[in-house]
Amino acid sequence: VEVPLEFCSADYLSVGRVSGPPLDGDSDWKKLTIEATAPYDSRWLRLILHSAAESAAWFDDVEIVRL
């Protein structure tokens, strides 16, 4: 399971990407925190919740906090 944050320009072009550590699909619930500084020219943030596993991946209480 991969959980990247992708920063995009006003034209939706990628201007930066930060990923958390890869997560094993055969484990109990884990809290994942990713801290990132947005590039100056970013206007959008895309959170990608991706699993290439054959079984289901569950995501709960997803939150993006501006500090």
mmCIF file of N, CA and C in Angstrom:
data_model
loop_
_atom_site.group_PDB
_atom_site.id
_atom_site.type_symbol
_atom_site.label_atom_id
_atom_site.label_comp_id
_atom_site.label_asym_id
_atom_site.label_seq_id
_atom_site.Cartn_x
_atom_site.Cartn_y
_atom_site.Cartn_z
ATOM 1 N N VAL A 1 0.852 -1.178 0.000
ATOM 2 C CA VAL A 1 0.000 0.000 0.000
ATOM 3 C C VAL A 1 0.891 1.233 0.000
ATOM 4 N N GLU A 2 0.567 2.160 -0.868
ATOM 5 C CA GLU A 2 1.344 3.396 -0.991
ATOM 6 C C GLU A 2 0.421 4.579 -0.729
ATOM 7 N N VAL A 3 0.918 5.569 0.002
ATOM 8 C CA VAL A 3 0.130 6.762 0.314
ATOM 9 C C VAL A 3 0.959 8.010 0.010
ATOM 10 N N PRO A 4 0.991 8.439 -1.257
ATOM 11 C CA PRO A 4 1.740 9.660 -1.576
ATOM 12 C C PRO A 4 0.867 10.916 -1.544
ATOM 13 N N LEU A 5 1.501 12.025 -1.284
ATOM 14 C CA LEU A 5 0.898 13.350 -1.436
ATOM 15 C C LEU A 5 1.542 13.957 -2.673
ATOM 16 N N GLU A 6 0.734 14.449 -3.585
ATOM 17 C CA GLU A 6 1.277 15.057 -4.798
ATOM 18 C C GLU A 6 0.828 16.515 -4.858
ATOM 19 N N PHE A 7 1.798 17.397 -4.964
ATOM 20 C CA PHE A 7 1.522 18.822 -5.086
ATOM 21 C C PHE A 7 1.455 19.172 -6.565
ATOM 22 N N CYS A 8 0.438 19.945 -6.948
ATOM 23 C CA CYS A 8 0.244 20.287 -8.356
ATOM 24 C C CYS A 8 0.150 21.799 -8.534
ATOM 25 N N SER A 9 0.537 22.241 -9.733
ATOM 26 C CA SER A 9 0.434 23.651 -10.094
ATOM 27 C C SER A 9 -1.021 23.976 -10.446
ATOM 28 N N ALA A 10 -1.278 25.230 -10.750
ATOM 29 C CA ALA A 10 -2.629 25.639 -11.157
ATOM 30 C C ALA A 10 -3.069 24.906 -12.422
ATOM 31 N N ASP A 11 -2.111 24.438 -13.226
ATOM 32 C CA ASP A 11 -2.400 23.685 -14.453
ATOM 33 C C ASP A 11 -2.458 22.183 -14.202
ATOM 34 N N TYR A 12 -2.480 21.773 -12.942
ATOM 35 C CA TYR A 12 -2.542 20.368 -12.532
ATOM 36 C C TYR A 12 -1.297 19.573 -12.909
ATOM 37 N N LEU A 13 -0.180 20.249 -13.103
ATOM 38 C CA LEU A 13 1.084 19.568 -13.351
ATOM 39 C C LEU A 13 1.771 19.304 -12.020
ATOM 40 N N SER A 14 2.381 18.155 -11.876
ATOM 41 C CA SER A 14 3.045 17.799 -10.625
ATOM 42 C C SER A 14 4.264 18.686 -10.402
ATOM 43 N N VAL A 15 4.349 19.285 -9.210
ATOM 44 C CA VAL A 15 5.508 20.105 -8.848
ATOM 45 C C VAL A 15 6.216 19.546 -7.620
ATOM 46 N N GLY A 16 5.743 18.427 -7.112
ATOM 47 C CA GLY A 16 6.385 17.789 -5.963
ATOM 48 C C GLY A 16 5.569 16.612 -5.475
ATOM 49 N N ARG A 17 6.270 15.679 -4.845
ATOM 50 C CA ARG A 17 5.596 14.473 -4.351
ATOM 51 C C ARG A 17 6.331 13.977 -3.119
ATOM 52 N N VAL A 18 5.567 13.585 -2.113
ATOM 53 C CA VAL A 18 6.114 13.033 -0.875
ATOM 54 C C VAL A 18 5.324 11.773 -0.554
ATOM 55 N N SER A 19 6.019 10.704 -0.205
ATOM 56 C CA SER A 19 5.344 9.453 0.154
ATOM 57 C C SER A 19 5.712 9.049 1.571
ATOM 58 N N GLY A 20 4.765 8.417 2.216
ATOM 59 C CA GLY A 20 5.055 7.815 3.502
ATOM 60 C C GLY A 20 5.741 6.478 3.274
ATOM 61 N N PRO A 21 6.103 5.803 4.335
ATOM 62 C CA PRO A 21 6.733 4.491 4.180
ATOM 63 C C PRO A 21 5.736 3.496 3.590
ATOM 64 N N PRO A 22 6.214 2.543 2.786
ATOM 65 C CA PRO A 22 5.291 1.538 2.250
ATOM 66 C C PRO A 22 4.699 0.715 3.392
ATOM 67 N N LEU A 23 3.436 0.379 3.260
ATOM 68 C CA LEU A 23 2.749 -0.385 4.296
ATOM 69 C C LEU A 23 2.514 -1.807 3.825
ATOM 70 N N ASP A 24 2.699 -2.758 4.726
ATOM 71 C CA ASP A 24 2.454 -4.164 4.452
ATOM 72 C C ASP A 24 0.945 -4.397 4.480
ATOM 73 N N GLY A 25 0.440 -5.133 3.533
ATOM 74 C CA GLY A 25 -0.989 -5.398 3.466
ATOM 75 C C GLY A 25 -1.493 -6.411 4.474
ATOM 76 N N ASP A 26 -0.599 -7.150 5.102
ATOM 77 C CA ASP A 26 -1.015 -8.185 6.062
ATOM 78 C C ASP A 26 -0.745 -7.745 7.494
ATOM 79 N N SER A 27 -1.346 -6.644 7.893
ATOM 80 C CA SER A 27 -1.095 -6.166 9.255
ATOM 81 C C SER A 27 -2.351 -5.526 9.826
ATOM 82 N N ASP A 28 -2.315 -5.286 11.128
ATOM 83 C CA ASP A 28 -3.421 -4.602 11.784
ATOM 84 C C ASP A 28 -3.413 -3.133 11.385
ATOM 85 N N TRP A 29 -4.373 -2.390 11.903
ATOM 86 C CA TRP A 29 -4.468 -0.964 11.629
ATOM 87 C C TRP A 29 -3.194 -0.261 12.071
ATOM 88 N N LYS A 30 -2.755 0.685 11.274
ATOM 89 C CA LYS A 30 -1.581 1.475 11.614
ATOM 90 C C LYS A 30 -1.894 2.944 11.391
ATOM 91 N N LYS A 31 -1.383 3.769 12.275
ATOM 92 C CA LYS A 31 -1.506 5.208 12.077
ATOM 93 C C LYS A 31 -0.316 5.669 11.237
ATOM 94 N N LEU A 32 -0.603 6.398 10.183
ATOM 95 C CA LEU A 32 0.435 6.897 9.294
ATOM 96 C C LEU A 32 0.361 8.420 9.278
ATOM 97 N N THR A 33 1.479 9.053 9.519
ATOM 98 C CA THR A 33 1.562 10.510 9.474
ATOM 99 C C THR A 33 2.621 10.901 8.457
ATOM 100 N N ILE A 34 2.260 11.805 7.556
ATOM 101 C CA ILE A 34 3.198 12.315 6.560
ATOM 102 C C ILE A 34 3.224 13.833 6.694
ATOM 103 N N GLU A 35 4.390 14.390 6.930
ATOM 104 C CA GLU A 35 4.541 15.839 6.994
ATOM 105 C C GLU A 35 5.282 16.304 5.750
ATOM 106 N N ALA A 36 4.811 17.405 5.164
ATOM 107 C CA ALA A 36 5.433 17.910 3.942
ATOM 108 C C ALA A 36 5.265 19.416 3.877
ATOM 109 N N THR A 37 6.206 20.059 3.220
ATOM 110 C CA THR A 37 6.109 21.486 2.935
ATOM 111 C C THR A 37 5.738 21.643 1.471
ATOM 112 N N ALA A 38 4.671 22.378 1.217
ATOM 113 C CA ALA A 38 4.214 22.565 -0.157
ATOM 114 C C ALA A 38 5.195 23.444 -0.921
ATOM 115 N N PRO A 39 5.547 23.059 -2.143
ATOM 116 C CA PRO A 39 6.385 23.913 -2.969
ATOM 117 C C PRO A 39 5.689 25.258 -3.221
ATOM 118 N N TYR A 40 6.471 26.292 -3.421
ATOM 119 C CA TYR A 40 5.934 27.647 -3.594
ATOM 120 C C TYR A 40 4.906 27.717 -4.729
ATOM 121 N N ASP A 41 5.163 27.022 -5.822
ATOM 122 C CA ASP A 41 4.290 27.117 -6.986
ATOM 123 C C ASP A 41 3.142 26.108 -6.985
ATOM 124 N N SER A 42 2.900 25.436 -5.868
ATOM 125 C CA SER A 42 1.794 24.480 -5.815
ATOM 126 C C SER A 42 0.485 25.205 -5.511
ATOM 127 N N ARG A 43 -0.586 24.706 -6.099
ATOM 128 C CA ARG A 43 -1.921 25.258 -5.879
ATOM 129 C C ARG A 43 -2.908 24.188 -5.445
ATOM 130 N N TRP A 44 -2.578 22.937 -5.667
ATOM 131 C CA TRP A 44 -3.462 21.821 -5.344
ATOM 132 C C TRP A 44 -2.666 20.729 -4.633
ATOM 133 N N LEU A 45 -3.362 19.990 -3.793
ATOM 134 C CA LEU A 45 -2.773 18.818 -3.146
ATOM 135 C C LEU A 45 -3.654 17.627 -3.489
ATOM 136 N N ARG A 46 -3.018 16.590 -3.960
ATOM 137 C CA ARG A 46 -3.747 15.355 -4.267
ATOM 138 C C ARG A 46 -3.232 14.273 -3.330
ATOM 139 N N LEU A 47 -4.144 13.657 -2.614
ATOM 140 C CA LEU A 47 -3.819 12.530 -1.736
ATOM 141 C C LEU A 47 -4.211 11.264 -2.483
ATOM 142 N N ILE A 48 -3.252 10.354 -2.655
ATOM 143 C CA ILE A 48 -3.499 9.128 -3.403
ATOM 144 C C ILE A 48 -3.459 7.943 -2.436
ATOM 145 N N LEU A 49 -4.539 7.217 -2.368
ATOM 146 C CA LEU A 49 -4.621 6.012 -1.543
ATOM 147 C C LEU A 49 -4.605 4.831 -2.508
ATOM 148 N N HIS A 50 -3.470 4.148 -2.604
ATOM 149 C CA HIS A 50 -3.275 3.142 -3.640
ATOM 150 C C HIS A 50 -2.855 1.806 -3.047
ATOM 151 N N SER A 51 -3.511 0.767 -3.512
ATOM 152 C CA SER A 51 -3.133 -0.587 -3.127
ATOM 153 C C SER A 51 -3.069 -1.454 -4.380
ATOM 154 N N ALA A 52 -1.949 -2.136 -4.565
ATOM 155 C CA ALA A 52 -1.806 -3.057 -5.690
ATOM 156 C C ALA A 52 -2.083 -4.497 -5.251
ATOM 157 N N ALA A 53 -2.513 -4.667 -4.015
ATOM 158 C CA ALA A 53 -2.780 -6.004 -3.482
ATOM 159 C C ALA A 53 -4.038 -6.596 -4.117
ATOM 160 N N GLU A 54 -4.114 -7.906 -4.092
ATOM 161 C CA GLU A 54 -5.298 -8.584 -4.621
ATOM 162 C C GLU A 54 -6.472 -8.517 -3.653
ATOM 163 N N SER A 55 -6.202 -8.252 -2.392
ATOM 164 C CA SER A 55 -7.268 -8.145 -1.405
ATOM 165 C C SER A 55 -7.585 -6.666 -1.154
ATOM 166 N N ALA A 56 -8.565 -6.422 -0.330
ATOM 167 C CA ALA A 56 -9.019 -5.061 -0.052
ATOM 168 C C ALA A 56 -8.046 -4.324 0.867
ATOM 169 N N ALA A 57 -7.976 -3.040 0.682
ATOM 170 C CA ALA A 57 -7.233 -2.169 1.593
ATOM 171 C C ALA A 57 -8.244 -1.184 2.172
ATOM 172 N N TRP A 58 -8.166 -0.960 3.471
ATOM 173 C CA TRP A 58 -9.121 -0.078 4.146
ATOM 174 C C TRP A 58 -8.409 1.153 4.665
ATOM 175 N N PHE A 59 -9.006 2.306 4.449
ATOM 176 C CA PHE A 59 -8.480 3.578 4.930
ATOM 177 C C PHE A 59 -9.580 4.217 5.776
ATOM 178 N N ASP A 60 -9.209 4.725 6.940
ATOM 179 C CA ASP A 60 -10.205 5.270 7.865
ATOM 180 C C ASP A 60 -9.679 6.555 8.481
ATOM 181 N N ASP A 61 -10.559 7.502 8.702
ATOM 182 C CA ASP A 61 -10.228 8.765 9.370
ATOM 183 C C ASP A 61 -9.079 9.505 8.680
ATOM 184 N N VAL A 62 -9.137 9.612 7.366
ATOM 185 C CA VAL A 62 -8.122 10.344 6.616
ATOM 186 C C VAL A 62 -8.322 11.828 6.875
ATOM 187 N N GLU A 63 -7.229 12.514 7.182
ATOM 188 C CA GLU A 63 -7.318 13.931 7.538
ATOM 189 C C GLU A 63 -6.097 14.665 6.983
ATOM 190 N N ILE A 64 -6.344 15.829 6.400
ATOM 191 C CA ILE A 64 -5.261 16.703 5.944
ATOM 192 C C ILE A 64 -5.346 17.968 6.779
ATOM 193 N N VAL A 65 -4.248 18.307 7.438
ATOM 194 C CA VAL A 65 -4.221 19.446 8.349
ATOM 195 C C VAL A 65 -3.203 20.459 7.854
ATOM 196 N N ARG A 66 -3.608 21.690 7.704
ATOM 197 C CA ARG A 66 -2.679 22.760 7.336
ATOM 198 C C ARG A 66 -2.082 23.333 8.615
ATOM 199 N N LEU A 67 -0.774 23.339 8.702
ATOM 200 C CA LEU A 67 -0.106 23.838 9.907
ATOM 201 C C LEU A 67 0.450 25.226 9.688
#
